[in-house]
Amino acid sequence: FPNGGPGSGYGCSNTCGGPQDDADFYYTIRASIETYEVPNSENITGFPADRPAGPVSMLTRTFTGVPEESSPFCDNGYDGTTGPLGPCLQVLPGQRVKIRIINDIKDGMTILKQHKAELDEYWALVAEPGQPSLDDIDWFGPLPASPADMYITNEQDLP
């Protein structure tokens, strides 16, 4: 068995919540906004001339593992702290896992300078000349002809 498999001493004996928990693995994952350096980005061409020299960083929402409260993260130990993809969880078919998510994203929309798109704004993003391109989201039923038609009234129309 890989590290953290049955009989390894892990399972739900570490901070799970009580004897009623009988999961084979337990992970604590933190949702947060983090800055990550883009590997080899100092070699990318085409950036504006006034860009500071050196590597490029990105600010993004992400998940990171909390190793001290979790079963081991995969064979390589990747817990998501060094990149935006989140932790690697390793669970075999038939094993039970409990996952606790801690939401540390505070004011994410403001920090990332984002806002909720209004219907007309979203329509403008997906519209081709006079017609939205909804093929990529596999829209079922008649294509909408206006922003008001984009309200989903049938669950079958969910992409």
JSON list of C-alpha atoms in Angstrom, two decimals:
[
{"chain": "A", "resi": 1, "resn": "PHE", "atom": "CA", "xyz": [0.00, 0.00, 0.00]},
{"chain": "A", "resi": 2, "resn": "PRO", "atom": "CA", "xyz": [1.17, 3.56, -0.61]},
{"chain": "A", "resi": 3, "resn": "ASN", "atom": "CA", "xyz": [1.99, 5.81, 2.33]},
{"chain": "A", "resi": 4, "resn": "GLY", "atom": "CA", "xyz": [-1.19, 6.39, 4.27]},
{"chain": "A", "resi": 5, "resn": "GLY", "atom": "CA", "xyz": [-2.82, 3.14, 3.19]},
{"chain": "A", "resi": 6, "resn": "PRO", "atom": "CA", "xyz": [-4.72, 0.87, 5.57]},
{"chain": "A", "resi": 7, "resn": "GLY", "atom": "CA", "xyz": [-2.54, -0.39, 8.39]},
{"chain": "A", "resi": 8, "resn": "SER", "atom": "CA", "xyz": [-0.08, 2.49, 8.09]},
{"chain": "A", "resi": 9, "resn": "GLY", "atom": "CA", "xyz": [-1.30, 4.20, 11.24]},
{"chain": "A", "resi": 10, "resn": "TYR", "atom": "CA", "xyz": [-3.18, 6.88, 9.35]},
{"chain": "A", "resi": 11, "resn": "GLY", "atom": "CA", "xyz": [-6.86, 6.73, 8.62]},
{"chain": "A", "resi": 12, "resn": "CYS", "atom": "CA", "xyz": [-9.19, 8.73, 10.76]},
{"chain": "A", "resi": 13, "resn": "SER", "atom": "CA", "xyz": [-7.30, 8.60, 14.03]},
{"chain": "A", "resi": 14, "resn": "ASN", "atom": "CA", "xyz": [-5.85, 12.08, 13.35]},
{"chain": "A", "resi": 15, "resn": "THR", "atom": "CA", "xyz": [-8.21, 15.00, 14.10]},
{"chain": "A", "resi": 16, "resn": "CYS", "atom": "CA", "xyz": [-11.20, 13.40, 12.41]},
{"chain": "A", "resi": 17, "resn": "GLY", "atom": "CA", "xyz": [-13.97, 14.27, 14.77]},
{"chain": "A", "resi": 18, "resn": "GLY", "atom": "CA", "xyz": [-14.60, 11.20, 16.80]},
{"chain": "A", "resi": 19, "resn": "PRO", "atom": "CA", "xyz": [-14.93, 7.45, 16.86]},
{"chain": "A", "resi": 20, "resn": "GLN", "atom": "CA", "xyz": [-17.91, 7.60, 14.48]},
{"chain": "A", "resi": 21, "resn": "ASP", "atom": "CA", "xyz": [-15.49, 8.54, 11.69]},
{"chain": "A", "resi": 22, "resn": "ASP", "atom": "CA", "xyz": [-14.15, 5.46, 10.01]},
{"chain": "A", "resi": 23, "resn": "ALA", "atom": "CA", "xyz": [-12.60, 6.89, 6.86]},
{"chain": "A", "resi": 24, "resn": "ASP", "atom": "CA", "xyz": [-9.38, 5.43, 5.51]},
{"chain": "A", "resi": 25, "resn": "PHE", "atom": "CA", "xyz": [-7.99, 8.90, 4.72]},
{"chain": "A", "resi": 26, "resn": "TYR", "atom": "CA", "xyz": [-8.61, 12.35, 6.09]},
{"chain": "A", "resi": 27, "resn": "TYR", "atom": "CA", "xyz": [-7.54, 15.57, 4.37]},
{"chain": "A", "resi": 28, "resn": "THR", "atom": "CA", "xyz": [-7.78, 19.19, 5.40]},
{"chain": "A", "resi": 29, "resn": "ILE", "atom": "CA", "xyz": [-7.65, 21.56, 2.44]},
{"chain": "A", "resi": 30, "resn": "ARG", "atom": "CA", "xyz": [-7.50, 25.35, 2.63]},
{"chain": "A", "resi": 31, "resn": "ALA", "atom": "CA", "xyz": [-9.14, 27.55, -0.04]},
{"chain": "A", "resi": 32, "resn": "SER", "atom": "CA", "xyz": [-7.22, 30.82, -0.31]},
{"chain": "A", "resi": 33, "resn": "ILE", "atom": "CA", "xyz": [-5.84, 33.46, -2.64]},
{"chain": "A", "resi": 34, "resn": "GLU", "atom": "CA", "xyz": [-2.15, 32.92, -3.30]},
{"chain": "A", "resi": 35, "resn": "THR", "atom": "CA", "xyz": [0.60, 34.32, -5.51]},
{"chain": "A", "resi": 36, "resn": "TYR", "atom": "CA", "xyz": [2.61, 31.81, -7.53]},
{"chain": "A", "resi": 37, "resn": "GLU", "atom": "CA", "xyz": [5.66, 32.37, -9.71]},
{"chain": "A", "resi": 38, "resn": "VAL", "atom": "CA", "xyz": [5.18, 31.08, -13.26]},
{"chain": "A", "resi": 39, "resn": "PRO", "atom": "CA", "xyz": [8.10, 28.68, -13.94]},
{"chain": "A", "resi": 40, "resn": "ASN", "atom": "CA", "xyz": [10.52, 29.86, -16.66]},
{"chain": "A", "resi": 41, "resn": "SER", "atom": "CA", "xyz": [8.46, 33.03, -17.19]},
{"chain": "A", "resi": 42, "resn": "GLU", "atom": "CA", "xyz": [11.59, 35.20, -17.26]},
{"chain": "A", "resi": 43, "resn": "ASN", "atom": "CA", "xyz": [12.26, 33.66, -20.69]},
{"chain": "A", "resi": 44, "resn": "ILE", "atom": "CA", "xyz": [8.84, 34.43, -22.20]},
{"chain": "A", "resi": 45, "resn": "THR", "atom": "CA", "xyz": [8.89, 37.03, -24.95]},
{"chain": "A", "resi": 46, "resn": "GLY", "atom": "CA", "xyz": [6.13, 39.41, -25.97]},
{"chain": "A", "resi": 47, "resn": "PHE", "atom": "CA", "xyz": [5.51, 41.14, -22.64]},
{"chain": "A", "resi": 48, "resn": "PRO", "atom": "CA", "xyz": [5.25, 44.93, -22.62]},
{"chain": "A", "resi": 49, "resn": "ALA", "atom": "CA", "xyz": [8.64, 46.67, -22.58]},
{"chain": "A", "resi": 50, "resn": "ASP", "atom": "CA", "xyz": [7.90, 48.41, -19.27]},
{"chain": "A", "resi": 51, "resn": "ARG", "atom": "CA", "xyz": [7.36, 45.09, -17.44]},
{"chain": "A", "resi": 52, "resn": "PRO", "atom": "CA", "xyz": [9.78, 44.61, -14.55]},
{"chain": "A", "resi": 53, "resn": "ALA", "atom": "CA", "xyz": [12.58, 42.17, -15.32]},
{"chain": "A", "resi": 54, "resn": "GLY", "atom": "CA", "xyz": [12.45, 38.69, -13.85]},
{"chain": "A", "resi": 55, "resn": "PRO", "atom": "CA", "xyz": [9.82, 36.02, -13.44]},
{"chain": "A", "resi": 56, "resn": "VAL", "atom": "CA", "xyz": [6.08, 36.65, -13.73]},
{"chain": "A", "resi": 57, "resn": "SER", "atom": "CA", "xyz": [3.75, 35.88, -10.84]},
{"chain": "A", "resi": 58, "resn": "MET", "atom": "CA", "xyz": [0.04, 35.13, -10.81]},
{"chain": "A", "resi": 59, "resn": "LEU", "atom": "CA", "xyz": [-2.53, 35.87, -8.14]},
{"chain": "A", "resi": 60, "resn": "THR", "atom": "CA", "xyz": [-5.28, 33.23, -8.07]},
{"chain": "A", "resi": 61, "resn": "ARG", "atom": "CA", "xyz": [-7.81, 31.33, -6.01]},
{"chain": "A", "resi": 62, "resn": "THR", "atom": "CA", "xyz": [-6.41, 27.92, -5.10]},
{"chain": "A", "resi": 63, "resn": "PHE", "atom": "CA", "xyz": [-6.47, 25.01, -2.69]},
{"chain": "A", "resi": 64, "resn": "THR", "atom": "CA", "xyz": [-3.55, 23.96, -0.51]},
{"chain": "A", "resi": 65, "resn": "GLY", "atom": "CA", "xyz": [-3.27, 20.96, 1.75]},
{"chain": "A", "resi": 66, "resn": "VAL", "atom": "CA", "xyz": [-2.73, 21.22, 5.49]},
{"chain": "A", "resi": 67, "resn": "PRO", "atom": "CA", "xyz": [-0.16, 18.41, 5.99]},
{"chain": "A", "resi": 68, "resn": "GLU", "atom": "CA", "xyz": [-0.19, 18.46, 9.79]},
{"chain": "A", "resi": 69, "resn": "GLU", "atom": "CA", "xyz": [-3.95, 17.68, 9.75]},
{"chain": "A", "resi": 70, "resn": "SER", "atom": "CA", "xyz": [-4.02, 15.24, 6.82]},
{"chain": "A", "resi": 71, "resn": "SER", "atom": "CA", "xyz": [-3.12, 11.78, 5.65]},
{"chain": "A", "resi": 72, "resn": "PRO", "atom": "CA", "xyz": [-0.07, 11.85, 3.35]},
{"chain": "A", "resi": 73, "resn": "PHE", "atom": "CA", "xyz": [-0.46, 13.60, -0.01]},
{"chain": "A", "resi": 74, "resn": "CYS", "atom": "CA", "xyz": [0.32, 11.14, -2.86]},
{"chain": "A", "resi": 75, "resn": "ASP", "atom": "CA", "xyz": [3.62, 9.34, -3.25]},
{"chain": "A", "resi": 76, "resn": "ASN", "atom": "CA", "xyz": [5.48, 12.54, -4.05]},
{"chain": "A", "resi": 77, "resn": "GLY", "atom": "CA", "xyz": [4.00, 14.45, -1.09]},
{"chain": "A", "resi": 78, "resn": "TYR", "atom": "CA", "xyz": [2.63, 17.30, -3.26]},
{"chain": "A", "resi": 79, "resn": "ASP", "atom": "CA", "xyz": [0.37, 19.35, -1.01]},
{"chain": "A", "resi": 80, "resn": "GLY", "atom": "CA", "xyz": [-0.40, 22.22, -3.40]},
{"chain": "A", "resi": 81, "resn": "THR", "atom": "CA", "xyz": [1.75, 24.85, -1.68]},
{"chain": "A", "resi": 82, "resn": "THR", "atom": "CA", "xyz": [4.13, 25.31, -4.61]},
{"chain": "A", "resi": 83, "resn": "GLY", "atom": "CA", "xyz": [1.63, 25.77, -7.44]},
{"chain": "A", "resi": 84, "resn": "PRO", "atom": "CA", "xyz": [-1.97, 26.64, -8.26]},
{"chain": "A", "resi": 85, "resn": "LEU", "atom": "CA", "xyz": [-3.26, 23.11, -8.95]},
{"chain": "A", "resi": 86, "resn": "GLY", "atom": "CA", "xyz": [-4.02, 22.13, -5.38]},
{"chain": "A", "resi": 87, "resn": "PRO", "atom": "CA", "xyz": [-2.97, 19.07, -3.40]},
{"chain": "A", "resi": 88, "resn": "CYS", "atom": "CA", "xyz": [-2.65, 15.56, -4.81]},
{"chain": "A", "resi": 89, "resn": "LEU", "atom": "CA", "xyz": [-4.91, 13.13, -2.97]},
{"chain": "A", "resi": 90, "resn": "GLN", "atom": "CA", "xyz": [-4.25, 9.40, -3.28]},
{"chain": "A", "resi": 91, "resn": "VAL", "atom": "CA", "xyz": [-7.16, 7.09, -2.54]},
{"chain": "A", "resi": 92, "resn": "LEU", "atom": "CA", "xyz": [-7.71, 3.61, -3.94]},
{"chain": "A", "resi": 93, "resn": "PRO", "atom": "CA", "xyz": [-11.11, 2.35, -5.18]},
{"chain": "A", "resi": 94, "resn": "GLY", "atom": "CA", "xyz": [-13.25, 1.25, -2.26]},
{"chain": "A", "resi": 95, "resn": "GLN", "atom": "CA", "xyz": [-11.42, 3.34, 0.33]},
{"chain": "A", "resi": 96, "resn": "ARG", "atom": "CA", "xyz": [-13.30, 6.04, 2.21]},
{"chain": "A", "resi": 97, "resn": "VAL", "atom": "CA", "xyz": [-12.05, 9.61, 2.48]},
{"chain": "A", "resi": 98, "resn": "LYS", "atom": "CA", "xyz": [-13.17, 12.59, 4.52]},
{"chain": "A", "resi": 99, "resn": "ILE", "atom": "CA", "xyz": [-12.25, 16.06, 3.33]},
{"chain": "A", "resi": 100, "resn": "ARG", "atom": "CA", "xyz": [-12.53, 19.23, 5.41]},
{"chain": "A", "resi": 101, "resn": "ILE", "atom": "CA", "xyz": [-12.39, 22.52, 3.50]},
{"chain": "A", "resi": 102, "resn": "ILE", "atom": "CA", "xyz": [-11.33, 25.71, 5.30]},
{"chain": "A", "resi": 103, "resn": "ASN", "atom": "CA", "xyz": [-12.44, 28.80, 3.38]},
{"chain": "A", "resi": 104, "resn": "ASP", "atom": "CA", "xyz": [-9.83, 31.52, 3.84]},
{"chain": "A", "resi": 105, "resn": "ILE", "atom": "CA", "xyz": [-10.90, 33.48, 0.77]},
{"chain": "A", "resi": 106, "resn": "LYS", "atom": "CA", "xyz": [-11.90, 36.88, 2.07]},
{"chain": "A", "resi": 107, "resn": "ASP", "atom": "CA", "xyz": [-12.88, 39.66, -0.35]},
{"chain": "A", "resi": 108, "resn": "GLY", "atom": "CA", "xyz": [-11.70, 37.54, -3.30]},
{"chain": "A", "resi": 109, "resn": "MET", "atom": "CA", "xyz": [-13.66, 39.46, -5.92]},
{"chain": "A", "resi": 110, "resn": "THR", "atom": "CA", "xyz": [-12.17, 42.75, -4.70]},
{"chain": "A", "resi": 111, "resn": "ILE", "atom": "CA", "xyz": [-8.62, 41.44, -4.37]},
{"chain": "A", "resi": 112, "resn": "LEU", "atom": "CA", "xyz": [-8.74, 39.90, -7.86]},
{"chain": "A", "resi": 113, "resn": "LYS", "atom": "CA", "xyz": [-10.49, 43.00, -9.29]},
{"chain": "A", "resi": 114, "resn": "GLN", "atom": "CA", "xyz": [-13.44, 40.95, -10.52]},
{"chain": "A", "resi": 115, "resn": "HIS", "atom": "CA", "xyz": [-17.17, 41.49, -10.49]},
{"chain": "A", "resi": 116, "resn": "LYS", "atom": "CA", "xyz": [-20.25, 39.41, -11.13]},
{"chain": "A", "resi": 117, "resn": "ALA", "atom": "CA", "xyz": [-21.09, 39.64, -14.83]},
{"chain": "A", "resi": 118, "resn": "GLU", "atom": "CA", "xyz": [-24.54, 40.93, -15.62]},
{"chain": "A", "resi": 119, "resn": "LEU", "atom": "CA", "xyz": [-26.58, 39.05, -18.21]},
{"chain": "A", "resi": 120, "resn": "ASP", "atom": "CA", "xyz": [-26.04, 41.67, -20.97]},
{"chain": "A", "resi": 121, "resn": "GLU", "atom": "CA", "xyz": [-22.29, 41.68, -20.24]},
{"chain": "A", "resi": 122, "resn": "TYR", "atom": "CA", "xyz": [-22.11, 37.89, -20.47]},
{"chain": "A", "resi": 123, "resn": "TRP", "atom": "CA", "xyz": [-24.12, 37.96, -23.71]},
{"chain": "A", "resi": 124, "resn": "ALA", "atom": "CA", "xyz": [-21.55, 40.34, -25.20]},
{"chain": "A", "resi": 125, "resn": "LEU", "atom": "CA", "xyz": [-18.76, 37.93, -24.24]},
{"chain": "A", "resi": 126, "resn": "VAL", "atom": "CA", "xyz": [-20.34, 34.91, -25.95]},
{"chain": "A", "resi": 127, "resn": "ALA", "atom": "CA", "xyz": [-22.03, 36.62, -28.89]},
{"chain": "A", "resi": 128, "resn": "GLU", "atom": "CA", "xyz": [-20.88, 36.19, -32.45]},
{"chain": "A", "resi": 129, "resn": "PRO", "atom": "CA", "xyz": [-22.30, 38.71, -34.90]},
{"chain": "A", "resi": 130, "resn": "GLY", "atom": "CA", "xyz": [-25.84, 38.75, -33.56]},
{"chain": "A", "resi": 131, "resn": "GLN", "atom": "CA", "xyz": [-25.74, 35.14, -32.29]},
{"chain": "A", "resi": 132, "resn": "PRO", "atom": "CA", "xyz": [-24.17, 33.59, -29.19]},
{"chain": "A", "resi": 133, "resn": "SER", "atom": "CA", "xyz": [-21.72, 30.75, -29.65]},
{"chain": "A", "resi": 134, "resn": "LEU", "atom": "CA", "xyz": [-22.91, 28.23, -27.12]},
{"chain": "A", "resi": 135, "resn": "ASP", "atom": "CA", "xyz": [-21.61, 25.14, -28.91]},
{"chain": "A", "resi": 136, "resn": "ASP", "atom": "CA", "xyz": [-18.67, 24.88, -26.51]},
{"chain": "A", "resi": 137, "resn": "ILE", "atom": "CA", "xyz": [-21.01, 24.41, -23.55]},
{"chain": "A", "resi": 138, "resn": "ASP", "atom": "CA", "xyz": [-23.20, 21.89, -25.39]},
{"chain": "A", "resi": 139, "resn": "TRP", "atom": "CA", "xyz": [-26.42, 23.92, -25.17]},
{"chain": "A", "resi": 140, "resn": "PHE", "atom": "CA", "xyz": [-29.48, 21.71, -25.62]},
{"chain": "A", "resi": 141, "resn": "GLY", "atom": "CA", "xyz": [-32.65, 23.04, -27.18]},
{"chain": "A", "resi": 142, "resn": "PRO", "atom": "CA", "xyz": [-33.07, 26.19, -29.25]},
{"chain": "A", "resi": 143, "resn": "LEU", "atom": "CA", "xyz": [-30.23, 28.72, -29.12]},
{"chain": "A", "resi": 144, "resn": "PRO", "atom": "CA", "xyz": [-31.15, 31.93, -27.31]},
{"chain": "A", "resi": 145, "resn": "ALA", "atom": "CA", "xyz": [-31.82, 34.93, -29.53]},
{"chain": "A", "resi": 146, "resn": "SER", "atom": "CA", "xyz": [-31.40, 37.56, -26.79]},
{"chain": "A", "resi": 147, "resn": "PRO", "atom": "CA", "xyz": [-29.90, 37.87, -23.30]},
{"chain": "A", "resi": 148, "resn": "ALA", "atom": "CA", "xyz": [-33.32, 37.31, -21.73]},
{"chain": "A", "resi": 149, "resn": "ASP", "atom": "CA", "xyz": [-33.48, 33.89, -23.45]},
{"chain": "A", "resi": 150, "resn": "MET", "atom": "CA", "xyz": [-30.33, 32.78, -21.59]},
{"chain": "A", "resi": 151, "resn": "TYR", "atom": "CA", "xyz": [-32.16, 32.13, -18.34]},
{"chain": "A", "resi": 152, "resn": "ILE", "atom": "CA", "xyz": [-32.14, 28.37, -17.83]},
{"chain": "A", "resi": 153, "resn": "THR", "atom": "CA", "xyz": [-35.63, 27.08, -17.23]},
{"chain": "A", "resi": 154, "resn": "ASN", "atom": "CA", "xyz": [-34.94, 23.43, -18.03]},
{"chain": "A", "resi": 155, "resn": "GLU", "atom": "CA", "xyz": [-32.24, 21.50, -16.14]},
{"chain": "A", "resi": 156, "resn": "GLN", "atom": "CA", "xyz": [-31.43, 19.69, -19.38]},
{"chain": "A", "resi": 157, "resn": "ASP", "atom": "CA", "xyz": [-30.03, 23.04, -20.62]},
{"chain": "A", "resi": 158, "resn": "LEU", "atom": "CA", "xyz": [-27.33, 23.15, -17.95]},
{"chain": "A", "resi": 159, "resn": "PRO", "atom": "CA", "xyz": [-23.91, 22.80, -19.60]}
]
